């Protein structure tokens, strides 16, 4: 085990480049294969069921998952322990592309998706990734995922054999029911590894019931060889590429790319690394893109990162790329085991129906979760318009064709919904009306800025509201730095949760501030000093702690001080006392000012957990500048976009470091979603 793994991330058993001892290494790799297996084999089976013909084969799919994983490892320079598999997002579009344009439509489409990933990777490398949040906010991604799941609902019902108008085969229904119940019970009751593979267990259980009821024909297994070469497809050899139809699949890349970012963020949090920073989103996207392109080239489904395998890493605490790479090699070998893949192909339709009954709804509910977790504000008409238009186009069977014959381009269902969602979200103006909201917490606790009991806003109800300056706009401000780190997001979750008590709240504020202090002092100059280690002499850097002063804005800023003094214990400390006068438009009232006498020679780190309207920060910076301070940095835990605009306009020379930039201010100038009144939560005064 590497020293880094032990010291920096004690929770990991094996870090990225550690090799586990051989027997464990093999077992862990097999676990990865198991985790991906259920979902990966379902993709070709369900695509074929949708298309009514064999489009994808299980052997090619397994080989492509393995090759894709190895490609990803190379592209990320072995910097991320991800196993690639095929996303459910492609089931309906690939089947539809096949129906319209045969293998040429389906496989060229998959290659085009790979190329889109590669192009986006290049853009991310050149201009960064902030623009992605703008183009793909939760209000676009959530409905897209819902459309993917709900769009497949009728095919699940068909596989079970209970679609209206069909003669019911009761044996099939029993098998589907057994599969459904087993999968659901595993989801609810299982622990550990089993919980990660409910669909695989459901398929195995349902398959056994199907065998007992005589619904499985083993002839293909008996006829198959032990080894057989998968039926790869090659453009220009086994089919003619069809770009027109292919482009109809392309917009699905929007969803899988968002999934990609989410998976890497989650995995990064699990293994204690910012994967979007290192190896970097450009490299991880390139890995998925090349893997998908190669899969299309060989006649396999698109290859993308896989939630199940993220869970395996979380469960085993094994982040070793040696393990994921070996799992990739195992998947390739499985693809060549003829008897095994023939056995998988004997899974009868009702088993698949039983799994799909859960799976498709599960996908749709995940879309809903994206909206809920990101607190998408459906009091905003713009959001309602974006989501509802996408749902109707995606599920209503819409199709738009441009051109005719071989040179035609059709956007239908999901693809059309994705394009329309992105465009509406980017170009529909924000409404001007104030919004009456917000969450239950604020309604309960009026003093924290919510609505009155009767739901009316206490003030300013009919005032004209400016076109909002959004979080995205704030992130583009040159001197604003959002921490953007999964662990910070995780810690802020604790602070935001209204159930968190005073003690834990205080501790977590300090903890977050330690990290923020590191980030804010990235440009700190060090004096050269010579020291002697137990081994040798060396010249190294030392911070001149006397160059710094911390100035908390009372009260809440005091809660941050402990974190900063852990980093620079010898910094001097000043105090600025201020409160917002609710009766006077939340203007800050200054009641105390005391700073070190030599403050003008120090870099001042000004502390306040909440930057709301920005009034307090602007006034505090004014006061410090009046005292001759030339170098000021502002640290806050949560900032509102509106306040960031005000402070950066008033003091463009002051960099602002914040844990998170939230959505907006409510009518009482409280940050939404925010964490409530920071002072009250730190001191328990509410
Ligand atoms: C809060 C917070 C900031 C200020 C931010 O303090 O701690 O100081 O509001 O708001 P602004 O950006 O709109 O000026 P508050 O007035 O509640 O006083 P407290 O720290 O004593 O609770
Ligand atoms: N001050 C706080 O403590 N919380 C807010 O949301 C806004 C200002």
Coordinates of N, CA, C and O in Angstrom, one line a residue, residues 444-548:
X444 N -41.3 28.0 8.3 CA -41.5 27.7 9.7 C -40.8 28.8 10.5 O -41.3 29.2 11.6
X445 N -39.7 29.3 10.0 CA -38.9 30.2 10.8 C -38.8 31.5 10.2 O -37.8 31.8 9.5
X446 N -39.8 32.3 10.5 CA -39.9 33.6 9.8 C -38.7 34.5 9.9 O -38.2 35.1 9.0
X447 N -38.1 34.5 11.1 CA -36.9 35.4 11.4 C -35.8 35.0 10.5 O -34.8 35.8 10.3
X448 N -35.8 33.8 9.9 CA -34.6 33.4 9.1 C -34.9 33.8 7.6 O -34.2 33.3 6.7
X449 N -35.9 34.6 7.4 CA -36.0 35.1 6.1 C -37.0 34.5 5.2 O -37.1 34.8 4.0
X450 N -37.9 33.7 5.8 CA -38.9 33.1 4.9 C -40.2 33.9 4.8 O -40.3 35.1 5.2
X451 N -41.3 33.3 4.3 CA -42.5 34.0 4.2 C -43.2 34.0 5.5 O -42.9 33.3 6.5
X452 N -44.2 34.9 5.7 CA -45.0 34.9 6.9 C -45.9 33.7 6.9 O -46.0 33.0 5.9
X453 N -46.6 33.5 8.1 CA -47.4 32.3 8.2 C -48.5 32.2 7.1 O -48.8 31.2 6.6
X454 N -49.0 33.4 6.7 CA -50.0 33.4 5.7 C -49.4 33.2 4.3 O -50.1 33.2 3.3
X455 N -48.1 33.1 4.2 CA -47.5 32.8 2.9 C -47.1 34.1 2.2 O -46.5 34.1 1.2
X456 N -47.5 35.3 2.7 CA -47.1 36.5 2.0 C -45.7 36.9 2.4 O -45.3 36.7 3.5
X457 N -45.1 37.5 1.4 CA -43.8 38.1 1.7 C -44.0 39.3 2.6 O -45.0 40.1 2.4
X458 N -43.1 39.5 3.6 CA -43.4 40.6 4.5 C -43.1 41.9 3.9 O -43.5 42.9 4.4
X459 N -42.2 42.0 3.0 CA -41.9 43.3 2.4 C -41.5 43.2 0.9 O -41.2 42.1 0.5
X460 N -41.7 44.3 0.3 CA -41.2 44.4 -1.0 C -42.0 43.6 -2.0 O -41.5 43.3 -3.1
X461 N -43.2 43.1 -1.7 CA -43.9 42.3 -2.6 C -44.1 42.8 -4.0 O -44.1 42.1 -4.9
X462 N -44.4 44.1 -4.1 CA -44.7 44.6 -5.4 C -43.5 45.5 -6.0 O -43.7 46.2 -6.9
X463 N -42.4 45.3 -5.4 CA -41.3 46.1 -5.9 C -40.8 45.4 -7.2 O -40.9 44.2 -7.4
X464 N -40.3 46.2 -8.2 CA -39.8 45.7 -9.4 C -38.5 44.9 -9.1 O -37.6 45.4 -8.3
X465 N -38.3 43.7 -9.7 CA -37.1 42.9 -9.5 C -36.3 42.9 -10.7 O -36.8 42.8 -11.8
X466 N -35.0 43.1 -10.5 CA -34.1 43.2 -11.7 C -33.9 41.8 -12.3 O -34.1 40.8 -11.6
X467 N -33.5 41.7 -13.6 CA -33.2 40.4 -14.2 C -32.1 39.8 -13.3 O -31.1 40.4 -13.1
X468 N -32.3 38.6 -12.9 CA -31.4 38.0 -11.9 C -30.0 37.9 -12.5 O -29.8 37.6 -13.6
X469 N -29.0 38.1 -11.6 CA -27.6 37.8 -11.9 C -27.4 36.4 -11.3 O -27.6 36.2 -10.1
X470 N -27.2 35.4 -12.1 CA -27.2 34.0 -11.7 C -25.9 33.5 -11.1 O -24.9 34.2 -11.3
X471 N -26.0 32.3 -10.5 CA -24.8 31.7 -10.0 C -23.8 31.5 -11.1 O -22.6 31.7 -10.9
X472 N -24.3 31.2 -12.3 CA -23.4 31.0 -13.4 C -22.6 32.3 -13.8 O -21.4 32.3 -14.0
X473 N -23.4 33.4 -13.7 CA -22.8 34.7 -14.0 C -21.7 35.0 -12.9 O -20.6 35.4 -13.2
X474 N -22.0 34.7 -11.7 CA -21.1 34.9 -10.6 C -19.8 34.1 -10.8 O -18.7 34.6 -10.5
X475 N -20.0 32.9 -11.2 CA -18.8 32.0 -11.4 C -17.8 32.6 -12.5 O -16.6 32.3 -12.5
X476 N -18.4 33.4 -13.3 CA -17.5 33.9 -14.4 C -16.8 35.2 -13.9 O -16.0 35.7 -14.7
X477 N -17.1 35.7 -12.8 CA -16.5 36.9 -12.3 C -15.0 36.6 -12.1 O -14.6 35.6 -11.5
X478 N -14.1 37.5 -12.5 CA -12.7 37.2 -12.5 C -12.1 37.0 -11.1 O -11.2 36.2 -11.0
X479 N -12.6 37.7 -10.1 CA -11.9 37.6 -8.8 C -12.7 36.8 -7.8 O -12.6 36.9 -6.6
X480 N -13.6 35.9 -8.3 CA -14.4 35.1 -7.4 C -13.9 33.6 -7.6 O -13.8 33.1 -8.7
X481 N -13.7 33.0 -6.5 CA -13.2 31.6 -6.5 C -14.1 30.7 -5.6 O -14.1 30.9 -4.4
X482 N -14.8 29.8 -6.3 CA -15.6 28.9 -5.6 C -14.8 27.6 -5.3 O -14.0 27.2 -6.2
X483 N -14.9 27.0 -4.1 CA -14.0 25.9 -3.8 C -14.2 24.7 -4.7 O -13.3 24.1 -5.1
X484 N -15.4 24.4 -5.1 CA -15.7 23.4 -6.1 C -14.9 22.1 -5.8 O -14.1 21.7 -6.6
X485 N -15.2 21.6 -4.6 CA -14.5 20.4 -4.2 C -15.5 19.5 -3.6 O -16.3 19.9 -2.8
X486 N -15.5 18.2 -4.0 CA -16.5 17.3 -3.5 C -16.6 17.2 -1.9 O -17.7 17.1 -1.4
X487 N -15.4 17.3 -1.3 CA -15.5 17.2 0.2 C -16.1 18.5 0.8 O -16.8 18.4 1.8
X488 N -15.8 19.6 0.1 CA -16.5 20.9 0.6 C -18.0 20.7 0.4 O -18.7 21.1 1.3
X489 N -18.4 20.3 -0.7 CA -19.8 20.1 -1.0 C -20.4 19.2 0.1 O -21.5 19.4 0.7
X490 N -19.7 18.1 0.4 CA -20.1 17.2 1.5 C -20.2 17.9 2.8 O -21.2 17.7 3.6
X491 N -19.2 18.7 3.2 CA -19.3 19.3 4.5 C -20.4 20.4 4.5 O -21.0 20.6 5.5
X492 N -20.5 21.1 3.4 CA -21.6 22.1 3.3 C -23.0 21.5 3.5 O -23.9 22.1 4.0
X493 N -23.1 20.2 3.1 CA -24.3 19.5 3.2 C -24.7 19.4 4.7 O -25.8 19.6 5.1
X494 N -23.6 19.2 5.5 CA -23.9 19.2 7.0 C -24.3 20.5 7.5 O -25.3 20.6 8.2
X495 N -23.7 21.6 7.0 CA -24.0 22.9 7.5 C -25.4 23.3 7.0 O -26.2 23.9 7.8
X496 N -25.8 22.9 5.8 CA -27.1 23.3 5.3 C -28.2 22.6 6.0 O -29.3 23.1 6.1
X497 N -28.0 21.4 6.4 CA -29.0 20.5 7.0 C -29.6 21.2 8.3 O -28.8 21.4 9.2
X498 N -30.8 21.5 8.3 CA -31.4 22.2 9.5 C -31.3 21.4 10.7 O -31.4 21.9 11.8
X499 N -31.1 20.0 10.6 CA -31.1 19.2 11.7 C -29.7 19.2 12.4 O -29.5 18.7 13.5
X500 N -28.7 19.7 11.7 CA -27.3 19.8 12.3 C -27.3 20.7 13.6 O -27.8 21.8 13.5
X501 N -26.8 20.2 14.7 CA -26.8 21.0 15.9 C -25.7 22.0 16.0 O -24.7 21.9 15.2
X502 N -25.7 22.8 17.0 CA -24.7 23.9 17.2 C -23.3 23.4 17.2 O -22.4 24.0 16.5
X503 N -23.1 22.4 18.0 CA -21.7 21.9 18.2 C -21.1 21.4 16.8 O -20.0 21.9 16.4
X504 N -21.8 20.6 16.1 CA -21.3 20.1 14.9 C -21.2 21.2 13.9 O -20.2 21.3 13.1
X505 N -22.2 22.1 13.9 CA -22.1 23.2 13.0 C -20.8 24.0 13.1 O -20.1 24.3 12.2
X506 N -20.6 24.4 14.4 CA -19.3 25.2 14.7 C -18.1 24.4 14.2 O -17.2 25.0 13.5
X507 N -18.0 23.1 14.5 CA -16.8 22.3 14.1 C -16.7 22.3 12.6 O -15.6 22.4 12.1
X508 N -17.8 22.1 11.9 CA -17.6 21.9 10.4 C -17.3 23.3 9.8 O -16.5 23.3 8.8
X509 N -17.8 24.4 10.3 CA -17.4 25.7 9.8 C -15.9 25.9 9.9 O -15.2 26.2 8.9
X510 N -15.4 25.5 11.0 CA -13.9 25.7 11.2 C -13.1 24.8 10.2 O -12.2 25.2 9.6
X511 N -13.7 23.6 10.1 CA -13.0 22.6 9.2 C -13.0 23.1 7.8 O -11.9 23.1 7.1
X512 N -14.1 23.6 7.3 CA -14.2 24.1 6.0 C -13.2 25.3 5.8 O -12.6 25.5 4.7
X513 N -13.1 26.1 6.9 CA -12.3 27.3 6.7 C -10.8 27.0 6.7 O -10.0 27.7 6.1
X514 N -10.4 25.8 7.2 CA -9.0 25.4 7.1 C -8.7 25.3 5.6 O -7.7 25.8 5.1
X515 N -9.5 24.5 5.0 CA -9.3 24.3 3.5 C -9.4 25.6 2.7 O -8.5 25.8 1.8
X516 N -10.3 26.4 3.1 CA -10.5 27.7 2.3 C -9.3 28.6 2.5 O -8.8 29.3 1.6
X517 N -8.7 28.5 3.7 CA -7.5 29.3 4.0 C -6.3 28.8 3.1 O -5.6 29.6 2.5
X518 N -6.2 27.5 3.0 CA -5.1 27.0 2.1 C -5.3 27.5 0.7 O -4.4 28.0 0.1
X519 N -6.6 27.5 0.2 CA -6.9 27.9 -1.1 C -6.6 29.4 -1.3 O -6.0 29.8 -2.3
X520 N -7.0 30.2 -0.3 CA -6.8 31.6 -0.4 C -5.3 32.0 -0.3 O -4.9 33.1 -0.8
X521 N -4.5 31.2 0.3 CA -3.1 31.5 0.4 C -2.2 30.7 -0.6 O -1.0 30.6 -0.4
X522 N -2.8 30.3 -1.7 CA -2.1 29.6 -2.7 C -0.9 30.5 -3.2 O 0.1 30.0 -3.7
X523 N -1.1 31.8 -3.2 CA -0.1 32.7 -3.7 C 0.8 33.2 -2.6 O 1.6 34.2 -2.8
X524 N 0.8 32.6 -1.4 CA 1.6 33.2 -0.3 C 3.1 33.1 -0.6 O 3.5 32.1 -1.2
X525 N 3.8 34.1 -0.3 CA 5.2 34.1 -0.6 C 5.9 33.5 0.6 O 5.6 33.8 1.8
X526 N 7.0 32.7 0.4 CA 7.7 32.1 1.5 C 9.1 32.6 1.5 O 9.7 33.0 0.5
X527 N 9.6 32.7 2.7 CA 11.0 33.1 2.9 C 11.9 31.8 2.8 O 11.4 30.8 3.3
X528 N 13.0 32.0 2.2 CA 13.9 30.8 2.1 C 14.6 30.6 3.5 O 15.1 31.5 4.0
X529 N 14.5 29.4 4.0 CA 15.3 29.1 5.2 C 16.0 27.8 5.1 O 15.6 26.9 4.3
X530 N 17.2 27.7 5.8 CA 17.9 26.5 5.7 C 17.6 25.7 7.0 O 17.6 26.2 8.1
X531 N 17.3 24.4 6.9 CA 17.0 23.6 8.0 C 17.8 22.3 7.9 O 18.4 22.0 6.8
X532 N 17.8 21.5 8.9 CA 18.5 20.2 8.8 C 17.4 19.1 9.1 O 16.8 19.1 10.2
X533 N 17.2 18.2 8.2 CA 16.4 17.1 8.5 C 17.2 16.0 9.2 O 18.4 16.1 9.2
X534 N 16.6 14.9 9.7 CA 17.5 13.9 10.3 C 18.4 13.3 9.3 O 19.4 12.7 9.7
X535 N 18.2 13.6 8.0 CA 19.1 13.0 7.0 C 20.1 13.9 6.5 O 21.3 13.6 6.3
X536 N 19.6 15.2 6.2 CA 20.5 16.1 5.5 C 20.1 17.6 5.7 O 19.0 17.8 6.3
X537 N 20.9 18.5 5.2 CA 20.5 19.9 5.3 C 19.7 20.2 4.0 O 19.8 19.5 3.0
X538 N 18.7 21.1 4.2 CA 18.0 21.5 3.0 C 17.5 23.0 3.1 O 17.4 23.5 4.2
X539 N 17.3 23.6 1.9 CA 16.7 24.9 1.9 C 15.2 24.7 1.6 O 14.9 24.1 0.6
X540 N 14.4 25.3 2.4 CA 12.9 25.2 2.1 C 12.2 26.5 2.4 O 12.9 27.5 2.6
X541 N 10.9 26.5 2.4 CA 10.2 27.8 2.5 C 9.5 27.9 3.8 O 9.1 26.9 4.4
X542 N 9.4 29.2 4.3 CA 8.7 29.4 5.6 C 7.8 30.6 5.4 O 8.3 31.6 4.9
X543 N 6.6 30.5 6.0 CA 5.7 31.6 5.9 C 6.0 32.6 6.9 O 6.2 32.3 8.1
X544 N 6.0 33.9 6.6 CA 6.2 34.9 7.6 C 4.8 35.2 8.1 O 4.0 36.0 7.6
X545 N 4.5 34.6 9.3 CA 3.1 34.7 9.8 C 2.8 36.2 10.2 O 1.6 36.5 10.4
X546 N 3.8 37.0 10.4 CA 3.5 38.4 10.8 C 3.0 39.2 9.7 O 2.7 40.4 9.9
X547 N 3.0 38.7 8.5 CA 2.4 39.4 7.4 C 0.9 39.4 7.4 O 0.3 40.0 6.5
X548 N 0.3 38.7 8.3 CA -1.1 38.4 8.1 C -1.9 39.0 9.3 O -1.5 39.0 10.4

